[in-house]
Amino acid sequence: MIKIDRKEDCCGCGSCYNACPKQCIEMRYDNEGFLYPEIDINNCIECGVCEKVCPIIHVEKDEMFLQDAYIVQNKDDKIRKESTSGGAFTAIAESVIRHGGIVYGAAYDSDFNVNHVSAENVDELSKFRNSKYVQSDTKRTFSEVESYLKSNRMVCYSGTPCQIEGLKRYLRKDYEKLVTVDVVCHAVPSPLVWRKYLDMQNDKYGKTFSNILFRDKYYGYKYSTMTIKDSDGKSIYNYGIDTDPMLRAFFSNICDRPSCYKCVFKKRYRVSDFTIWDCYTVSKFDKKLDDDKGTTRLLIHTDKGRHLFEEMKCDLNYTKVSANELTDGVKEMFESVDYNENREKFFIDANNKSGYELFGCYFPETIKVKAERTIRIFCYKTGIYSIAKNVFKKVMKR
Ligand SMILES: Cc1cc2nc3c(=O)[nH]c(=O)nc-3n(C[C@H](O)[C@H](O)[C@H](O)COP(=O)(O)OP(=O)(O)OC[C@H]3O[C@@H](n4cnc5c(N)ncnc54)[C@H](O)[C@@H]3O)c2cc1C
């Protein structure tokens, strides 16, 4: 049976939980707020299925094959605005829905917990748009997907690379009607820390929120913000990576899942049909597409993906590029995040402090932080953001 001796050996995909024929595995939160399988040994028949379906025990090799690469933008401006980058995911999902398929992705519940759920029509897809930088709970979705595939329905499943390898391992069989989409993933932060952040914002604003966007294009794509919307859909909070404490926690790698620091899914050649991620350097590929409204890098791994791309390209503005160039220098695709030395202490505090105290202690809004935000907004509004950023990078390198 599966035994997690070291936390870094479990990515929390839920494959074992979905696969257990006796249903004697539960996923339980640890004190850092991450889910791990717990086996009821009294009911376990030691069939070994849980080990067979584990994507970390049976990690797929990074073996070379032919890939197609594009930079893409959804032609629908509203979809693109609501999406993290260019709205590629919605275009893929819409194609699947046109085939009568069902789509799975990460969405908020009414309390802003992040879970994997399904959507059956185009309107419902909006809940998947915009990345939620917190680990999503896949619940029983792997078994649901299997039932739909067995009944010959088309299914699109999106998620982090570990979730997609987890699903594939769970299925242990290729299904022609399954389309998988993974993201290039920095790492996944703790749901407990996300809850602390939500409690802090709820205390501060005392209102019901209608939506929270980790990557809103309030100022533009290149300086995106964490945006909180009130019940009327009005933005009441827009803070970028320089100031917002949750984004600062995410990019400082202080609250990621232990397996993220030794991620075995970081690679170019993947088991998915599509890999999607940000494209800030649009002008390097095609100057005409550089409008600061968001562009997705799209890497296609399979003929199934190529076929679907042919069908959906009417919904996209796109440029074909070389796969080598598209992936060149993409650190998050190949390297795990660095361990933050304050991580252990941060989680002790996360269990003992309020959200306000925790974020105030680790990510205070100092004069320097406020000044950085003011300068960034000034540069953005005066149209010199990209130039200023490049100059800053060059100066810092010296
Ligand atoms: C945790 C995480 C880390 C990422 N790190 C990077 C990075 O370091 N560099 C980079 O270039 N891009 C990263 N991305 C990808 C990027 O944020 C966009 O998802 C990508 O550019 C596609 O954008 P889009 O506009 O085409 O799709 P969108 O419409 O934004 O669709 C988002 C897709 O991501 C899925 N998703 C959202 N949140 C989660 C979640 N918590 N868990 C699993 N799936 C989720 C949705 O189901 C949907 O399929 C990350 C995404 C996530 C979720």
Coordinates of C-alpha atoms and ligand atoms in Angstrom, one line a residue:
M1 CA 0.0 0.0 0.0
I2 CA 1.1 3.6 -0.5
K3 CA 3.2 5.0 2.3
I4 CA 4.2 8.6 2.4
D5 CA 7.4 8.7 4.4
R6 CA 8.6 12.0 3.0
K7 CA 6.0 14.7 2.2
E8 CA 7.9 15.7 -0.9
D9 CA 6.9 12.2 -2.3
C10 CA 3.2 13.1 -2.6
C11 CA 1.9 15.8 -4.9
G12 CA -1.7 15.4 -3.6
C13 CA -3.2 14.7 -7.0
G14 CA -5.7 12.2 -5.5
S15 CA -5.1 9.4 -7.9
C16 CA -4.7 6.8 -5.2
Y17 CA -7.9 8.1 -3.4
N18 CA -9.9 7.8 -6.6
A19 CA -8.5 4.4 -7.5
C20 CA -8.8 2.4 -4.2
P21 CA -11.3 -0.4 -5.0
K22 CA -12.3 -0.6 -1.3
Q23 CA -12.6 3.2 -0.9
C24 CA -10.4 3.0 2.2
I25 CA -8.2 6.1 1.3
E26 CA -9.3 9.5 2.5
M27 CA -7.5 12.7 1.6
R28 CA -6.8 14.7 4.8
Y29 CA -5.3 18.2 5.4
D30 CA -2.0 18.3 7.2
N31 CA -1.0 21.2 9.5
E32 CA 0.3 23.2 6.5
G33 CA -3.1 22.9 4.8
F34 CA -2.1 20.4 2.1
L35 CA -4.0 17.1 1.3
Y36 CA -2.4 13.7 1.8
P37 CA -3.8 10.2 1.5
E38 CA -4.7 8.4 4.7
I39 CA -5.3 4.7 4.5
D40 CA -7.8 2.8 6.7
I41 CA -5.6 -0.3 7.2
N42 CA -8.4 -2.3 8.6
N43 CA -10.2 -2.2 5.3
C44 CA -7.1 -2.3 3.0
I45 CA -6.8 -5.6 1.1
E46 CA -3.2 -4.8 0.0
C47 CA -4.1 -5.0 -3.7
G48 CA -1.4 -2.4 -4.5
V49 CA -3.6 -0.3 -6.9
C50 CA -2.7 2.9 -5.0
E51 CA 1.0 2.4 -5.7
K52 CA 0.3 1.5 -9.4
V53 CA -1.5 4.8 -10.0
C54 CA 0.9 7.1 -8.2
P55 CA 2.5 9.5 -10.7
I56 CA 5.5 10.2 -8.5
I57 CA 6.4 6.5 -8.1
H58 CA 5.9 6.0 -11.9
V59 CA 7.0 9.3 -13.3
E60 CA 6.9 9.6 -17.1
K61 CA 10.3 10.2 -18.9
D62 CA 11.2 13.5 -20.7
E63 CA 11.6 11.8 -24.1
M64 CA 11.8 13.9 -27.2
F65 CA 9.0 13.9 -29.8
L66 CA 7.6 16.3 -32.4
Q67 CA 5.9 19.3 -31.0
D68 CA 4.0 22.3 -32.6
A69 CA 4.3 25.7 -31.0
Y70 CA 2.2 28.8 -31.2
I71 CA 1.6 32.1 -29.5
V72 CA -2.1 32.7 -29.4
Q73 CA -4.8 35.3 -28.4
N74 CA -8.5 34.6 -28.2
K75 CA -10.4 36.8 -30.7
D76 CA -13.1 37.5 -28.1
D77 CA -11.8 40.5 -26.1
K78 CA -14.0 39.7 -23.1
I79 CA -12.7 36.2 -22.8
R80 CA -9.1 37.4 -23.2
K81 CA -9.6 40.1 -20.5
E82 CA -11.0 37.6 -18.0
S83 CA -8.2 35.0 -18.7
T84 CA -4.7 34.9 -17.3
S85 CA -2.9 35.4 -20.5
G86 CA -4.4 35.0 -24.0
G87 CA -7.4 32.9 -23.3
A88 CA -6.1 29.8 -25.0
F89 CA -7.7 27.5 -22.5
T90 CA -11.2 28.8 -23.2
A91 CA -10.7 28.2 -26.9
I92 CA -9.7 24.6 -26.3
A93 CA -12.6 24.0 -23.9
E94 CA -15.1 25.6 -26.3
S95 CA -14.0 23.2 -29.0
V96 CA -14.6 20.2 -26.7
I97 CA -18.0 21.5 -25.7
R98 CA -18.9 21.9 -29.4
H99 CA -18.3 18.1 -29.6
G100 CA -20.8 17.6 -26.8
G101 CA -18.0 17.1 -24.3
I102 CA -17.5 18.0 -20.7
V103 CA -14.7 20.2 -19.3
Y104 CA -12.9 20.0 -16.0
G105 CA -10.8 22.7 -14.4
A106 CA -10.1 24.6 -11.2
A107 CA -12.8 26.9 -9.9
Y108 CA -13.8 28.7 -6.7
D109 CA -16.7 27.5 -4.5
S110 CA -18.9 30.0 -2.7
D111 CA -16.2 30.5 0.0
F112 CA -13.3 30.8 -2.5
N113 CA -11.9 27.4 -1.8
V114 CA -10.3 26.0 -5.0
N115 CA -11.6 22.7 -6.3
H116 CA -11.7 20.8 -9.6
V117 CA -15.3 20.8 -11.0
S118 CA -16.9 20.3 -14.4
A119 CA -18.6 22.6 -17.0
E120 CA -21.0 21.5 -19.7
N121 CA -21.7 24.7 -21.6
V122 CA -19.8 27.6 -22.9
D123 CA -21.2 30.1 -20.3
E124 CA -20.0 27.9 -17.4
L125 CA -16.4 28.1 -18.6
S126 CA -15.8 31.6 -17.1
K127 CA -15.3 30.0 -13.7
F128 CA -12.1 28.4 -15.0
R129 CA -10.6 31.5 -16.4
N130 CA -7.8 33.2 -14.5
S131 CA -5.2 31.2 -12.6
K132 CA -5.8 30.5 -8.9
Y133 CA -2.3 30.3 -7.3
V134 CA -3.3 27.8 -4.7
Q135 CA -3.5 24.0 -4.8
S136 CA -6.8 22.8 -6.1
D137 CA -8.6 19.8 -4.6
T138 CA -9.3 17.3 -7.4
K139 CA -11.9 15.4 -5.2
R140 CA -13.5 12.5 -7.1
T141 CA -13.1 14.0 -10.6
F142 CA -10.7 11.3 -11.9
S143 CA -13.4 8.6 -11.4
E144 CA -16.0 10.9 -12.9
V145 CA -13.8 11.4 -16.0
E146 CA -13.4 7.6 -16.3
S147 CA -17.1 7.1 -16.3
Y148 CA -17.7 9.7 -19.0
L149 CA -15.0 8.3 -21.2
K150 CA -16.4 4.8 -20.7
S151 CA -19.8 6.1 -21.9
N152 CA -17.9 7.5 -25.0
R153 CA -18.3 11.2 -24.1
M154 CA -15.5 13.6 -24.9
V155 CA -13.7 15.0 -21.8
C156 CA -11.3 17.9 -21.4
Y157 CA -9.3 17.9 -18.2
S158 CA -7.0 20.9 -17.2
G159 CA -4.7 21.3 -14.3
T160 CA -1.1 21.4 -13.1
P161 CA 1.4 18.9 -14.6
C162 CA 1.1 16.6 -11.5
Q163 CA -2.6 16.5 -11.7
I164 CA -2.5 15.6 -15.4
E165 CA 0.1 12.8 -14.9
G166 CA -2.0 11.7 -11.9
L167 CA -5.1 11.4 -14.1
K168 CA -3.3 9.6 -16.8
R169 CA -1.8 7.2 -14.3
Y170 CA -5.2 6.6 -12.7
L171 CA -6.7 5.8 -16.1
R172 CA -3.8 3.5 -17.2
K173 CA -5.3 3.4 -20.7
D174 CA -5.4 5.9 -23.6
Y175 CA -8.8 7.2 -24.4
E176 CA -9.2 8.8 -27.8
K177 CA -11.9 11.1 -26.4
L178 CA -9.8 12.5 -23.6
V179 CA -8.1 15.9 -24.1
T180 CA -5.7 17.1 -21.5
V181 CA -4.3 20.6 -20.9
D182 CA -1.6 21.4 -18.4
V183 CA 0.0 24.7 -17.4
V184 CA 3.6 25.5 -16.9
C185 CA 3.5 25.7 -13.1
H186 CA 5.7 27.8 -10.8
A187 CA 4.4 25.8 -7.7
V188 CA 1.2 25.5 -5.7
P189 CA 0.7 27.4 -2.5
S190 CA -1.1 26.2 0.6
P191 CA -4.9 26.4 0.8
L192 CA -4.4 27.2 4.5
V193 CA -2.4 30.3 3.7
W194 CA -5.0 31.3 1.1
R195 CA -7.7 31.0 3.8
K196 CA -5.6 33.3 6.1
Y197 CA -5.4 35.8 3.2
L198 CA -9.2 35.6 2.6
D199 CA -9.9 36.1 6.3
M200 CA -7.7 39.1 6.3
Q201 CA -9.4 40.7 3.3
N202 CA -12.8 39.9 4.7
D203 CA -12.0 41.6 8.0
K204 CA -10.6 44.6 6.1
Y205 CA -13.5 45.1 3.6
G206 CA -16.3 43.5 5.6
K207 CA -18.1 42.8 2.3
T208 CA -19.2 39.9 0.2
F209 CA -16.9 39.4 -2.7
S210 CA -18.2 38.4 -6.1
N211 CA -14.8 37.4 -7.6
I212 CA -11.1 37.4 -6.9
L213 CA -8.6 37.5 -9.7
F214 CA -5.0 36.6 -9.1
R215 CA -4.1 38.0 -12.5
D216 CA -6.4 40.8 -13.4
K217 CA -5.4 43.1 -16.3
Y218 CA -6.7 46.2 -14.5
Y219 CA -3.6 48.2 -15.5
G220 CA -2.6 45.8 -18.3
Y221 CA -1.2 42.3 -18.9
K222 CA 2.4 43.1 -18.1
Y223 CA 1.6 44.6 -14.7
S224 CA -1.3 42.4 -13.6
T225 CA -2.9 42.7 -10.2
M226 CA -4.7 40.7 -7.5
T227 CA -8.2 42.2 -7.8
I228 CA -11.1 41.8 -5.5
K229 CA -14.6 42.5 -6.7
D230 CA -17.5 43.5 -4.5
S231 CA -21.0 42.0 -4.8
D232 CA -21.8 44.5 -7.6
G233 CA -18.8 43.3 -9.6
K234 CA -16.9 46.6 -8.9
S235 CA -13.1 46.3 -8.2
I236 CA -12.4 47.3 -4.6
Y237 CA -8.7 46.2 -4.4
N238 CA -6.0 46.1 -7.1
Y239 CA -2.5 45.3 -5.9
G240 CA 0.3 43.9 -8.0
I241 CA 3.1 41.5 -7.2
D242 CA 5.1 44.3 -5.5
T243 CA 2.5 44.9 -2.8
D244 CA -0.2 42.2 -2.5
P245 CA 0.9 39.8 0.3
M246 CA -0.6 36.6 -1.3
L247 CA 1.2 37.3 -4.6
R248 CA 4.4 38.1 -2.7
A249 CA 4.1 34.8 -0.7
F250 CA 3.6 33.0 -4.0
F251 CA 6.6 34.4 -5.7
S252 CA 8.8 34.1 -2.6
N253 CA 8.1 30.3 -2.5
I254 CA 7.4 30.5 1.2
C255 CA 4.2 28.4 1.3
D256 CA 4.4 25.9 -1.5
R257 CA 3.7 22.2 -1.3
P258 CA 6.8 20.2 -0.3
S259 CA 6.8 18.2 -3.5
C260 CA 7.0 21.5 -5.5
Y261 CA 10.6 22.1 -4.3
K262 CA 11.6 18.8 -6.0
C263 CA 9.0 18.7 -8.7
V264 CA 9.5 15.6 -11.0
F265 CA 7.0 17.0 -13.5
K266 CA 9.1 19.8 -14.7
K267 CA 9.9 19.0 -18.3
R268 CA 9.2 19.9 -21.9
Y269 CA 7.9 16.6 -23.3
R270 CA 4.7 15.9 -21.5
V271 CA 1.8 13.4 -21.3
S272 CA -0.8 16.1 -22.0
D273 CA -2.1 17.2 -25.4
F274 CA -1.5 20.9 -24.7
T275 CA 0.8 22.9 -22.4
I276 CA -0.1 26.5 -21.9
W277 CA 1.7 29.4 -20.2
D278 CA 2.3 33.1 -20.2
C279 CA 4.0 35.1 -23.0
Y280 CA 5.3 38.4 -21.9
T281 CA 7.9 38.6 -24.7
V282 CA 5.3 38.7 -27.5
S283 CA 7.3 41.1 -29.6
K284 CA 10.2 38.6 -29.8
F285 CA 7.8 36.3 -31.8
D286 CA 5.4 38.7 -33.5
K287 CA 5.4 42.5 -32.9
K288 CA 1.9 42.8 -34.3
L289 CA 0.4 40.8 -31.4
D290 CA 2.1 42.9 -28.7
D291 CA -0.9 44.9 -27.4
D292 CA -0.5 44.2 -23.6
K293 CA -3.9 42.4 -23.5
G294 CA -2.4 39.0 -22.9
T295 CA -0.9 36.2 -25.0
T296 CA -0.7 32.5 -24.3
R297 CA 2.2 30.2 -25.3
L298 CA 0.8 27.0 -26.6
L299 CA 2.8 23.8 -27.0
I300 CA 1.0 20.9 -28.8
H301 CA 2.3 17.4 -27.9
T302 CA 0.0 15.0 -29.8
D303 CA -1.9 14.6 -33.2
K304 CA -5.1 14.8 -31.2
G305 CA -4.0 18.3 -30.0
R306 CA -3.0 19.2 -33.6
H307 CA -6.4 18.2 -34.9
L308 CA -8.3 20.2 -32.2
F309 CA -6.1 23.2 -32.9
E310 CA -7.2 23.1 -36.5
E311 CA -10.8 23.3 -35.3
M312 CA -10.3 26.1 -32.8
K313 CA -8.0 28.3 -34.7
C314 CA -10.9 30.3 -36.1
D315 CA -11.4 31.6 -32.6
L316 CA -7.7 32.7 -32.3
N317 CA -5.2 35.2 -33.6
Y318 CA -2.0 33.2 -33.6
T319 CA 1.5 32.9 -34.9
K320 CA 3.3 29.6 -35.4
V321 CA 6.8 29.6 -33.9
S322 CA 9.6 27.1 -33.3
A323 CA 9.0 24.8 -30.3
N324 CA 12.7 25.3 -29.3
E325 CA 12.3 29.0 -29.3
L326 CA 9.1 28.9 -27.4
T327 CA 10.5 26.8 -24.6
D328 CA 14.0 28.3 -24.5
G329 CA 14.9 29.8 -21.1
V330 CA 11.5 29.0 -19.6
K331 CA 12.8 28.4 -16.1
E332 CA 9.4 27.3 -14.6
M333 CA 9.1 24.6 -17.2
F334 CA 12.4 22.9 -16.2
E335 CA 13.4 23.9 -12.7
S336 CA 11.7 23.5 -9.3
V337 CA 11.3 26.6 -7.1
D338 CA 14.1 27.3 -4.6
Y339 CA 13.3 26.4 -1.0
N340 CA 12.7 29.5 1.2
E341 CA 14.6 29.2 4.4
N342 CA 11.8 30.9 6.3
R343 CA 9.2 28.3 5.2
E344 CA 9.1 26.2 8.4
K345 CA 8.8 29.3 10.6
F346 CA 6.1 30.7 8.3
F347 CA 3.9 27.7 8.7
I348 CA 4.3 27.6 12.5
D349 CA 3.2 31.2 12.5
A350 CA 0.4 30.4 10.0
N351 CA -1.0 28.1 12.6
N352 CA -0.8 30.6 15.4
K353 CA -1.4 34.0 13.9
S354 CA -4.3 35.7 12.2
G355 CA -4.0 36.5 8.5
Y356 CA -3.4 40.1 9.3
E357 CA -0.6 39.3 11.7
L358 CA 1.0 36.7 9.5
F359 CA 1.2 38.8 6.3
G360 CA 2.0 41.9 8.3
C361 CA 5.0 40.1 9.8
Y362 CA 6.4 38.5 6.6
F363 CA 5.1 40.9 3.9
P364 CA 4.7 44.3 5.5
E365 CA 3.7 47.3 3.4
T366 CA 6.8 49.3 4.0
I367 CA 7.6 52.7 2.5
K368 CA 9.8 50.9 0.0
V369 CA 7.0 48.6 -1.0
K370 CA 4.6 51.6 -1.4
A371 CA 7.2 53.5 -3.4
E372 CA 7.7 50.6 -5.7
R373 CA 4.0 50.3 -6.4
T374 CA 3.8 54.0 -7.1
I375 CA 6.7 53.9 -9.5
R376 CA 5.3 50.8 -11.3
I377 CA 1.9 52.5 -11.8
F378 CA 3.5 55.7 -13.0
C379 CA 5.6 53.8 -15.5
Y380 CA 2.5 51.9 -16.7
K381 CA 0.4 55.0 -17.1
T382 CA 3.1 56.9 -19.0
G383 CA 3.7 53.9 -21.3
I384 CA 7.3 53.4 -20.2
Y385 CA 6.8 50.2 -18.2
S386 CA 8.6 47.7 -20.5
I387 CA 11.5 50.1 -21.1
A388 CA 11.9 50.8 -17.3
K389 CA 11.7 47.1 -16.5
N390 CA 14.5 46.3 -19.0
V391 CA 16.7 49.1 -17.7
F392 CA 16.1 47.9 -14.1
K393 CA 17.0 44.3 -15.1
K394 CA 20.3 45.5 -16.7
V395 CA 21.3 47.6 -13.8
M396 CA 20.6 44.8 -11.3
K397 CA 22.7 42.3 -13.4
R398 CA 25.7 44.6 -13.2
Ligands
LIG1 C1 -0.6 27.2 -9.9 C2 -0.2 27.8 -11.3 C3 1.1 28.3 -11.5 C4 1.5 28.8 -12.7 N1 2.8 29.2 -12.9 C5 3.2 29.7 -14.1 C6 4.5 30.2 -14.3 O1 5.3 30.1 -13.4 N2 4.8 30.7 -15.5 C7 3.9 30.8 -16.5 O2 4.2 31.3 -17.6 N3 2.6 30.4 -16.4 C8 2.2 29.8 -15.2 N4 1.0 29.4 -15.0 C9 0.0 29.4 -16.2 C10 -0.6 30.7 -16.4 O3 -1.0 31.3 -15.2 C11 -1.9 30.6 -17.3 O4 -2.7 29.5 -16.8 C12 -1.6 30.3 -18.7 O5 -0.9 31.4 -19.2 C13 -2.9 30.0 -19.5 O6 -3.6 31.2 -19.6 P1 -5.0 31.3 -20.5 O7 -5.3 32.7 -20.6 O8 -4.8 30.5 -21.7 O9 -6.0 30.4 -19.6 P2 -7.0 30.8 -18.4 O10 -8.3 31.1 -19.0 O11 -6.4 31.7 -17.5 O12 -7.2 29.3 -17.8 C14 -6.6 28.9 -16.7 C15 -6.5 27.4 -16.7 O13 -5.7 27.0 -15.5 C16 -6.5 26.1 -14.7 N5 -6.2 26.5 -13.3 C17 -6.4 27.7 -12.7 N6 -6.0 27.6 -11.5 C18 -5.6 26.3 -11.2 C19 -5.1 25.6 -10.1 N7 -5.0 26.2 -8.9 N8 -4.8 24.3 -10.3 C20 -4.9 23.7 -11.5 N9 -5.3 24.3 -12.6 C21 -5.7 25.6 -12.5 C22 -7.9 26.3 -15.1 O14 -8.7 25.1 -14.9 C23 -7.8 26.7 -16.6 O15 -7.6 25.5 -17.3 C24 0.5 28.9 -13.8 C25 -0.8 28.5 -13.5 C26 -1.2 27.9 -12.3 C27 -2.6 27.4 -12.1

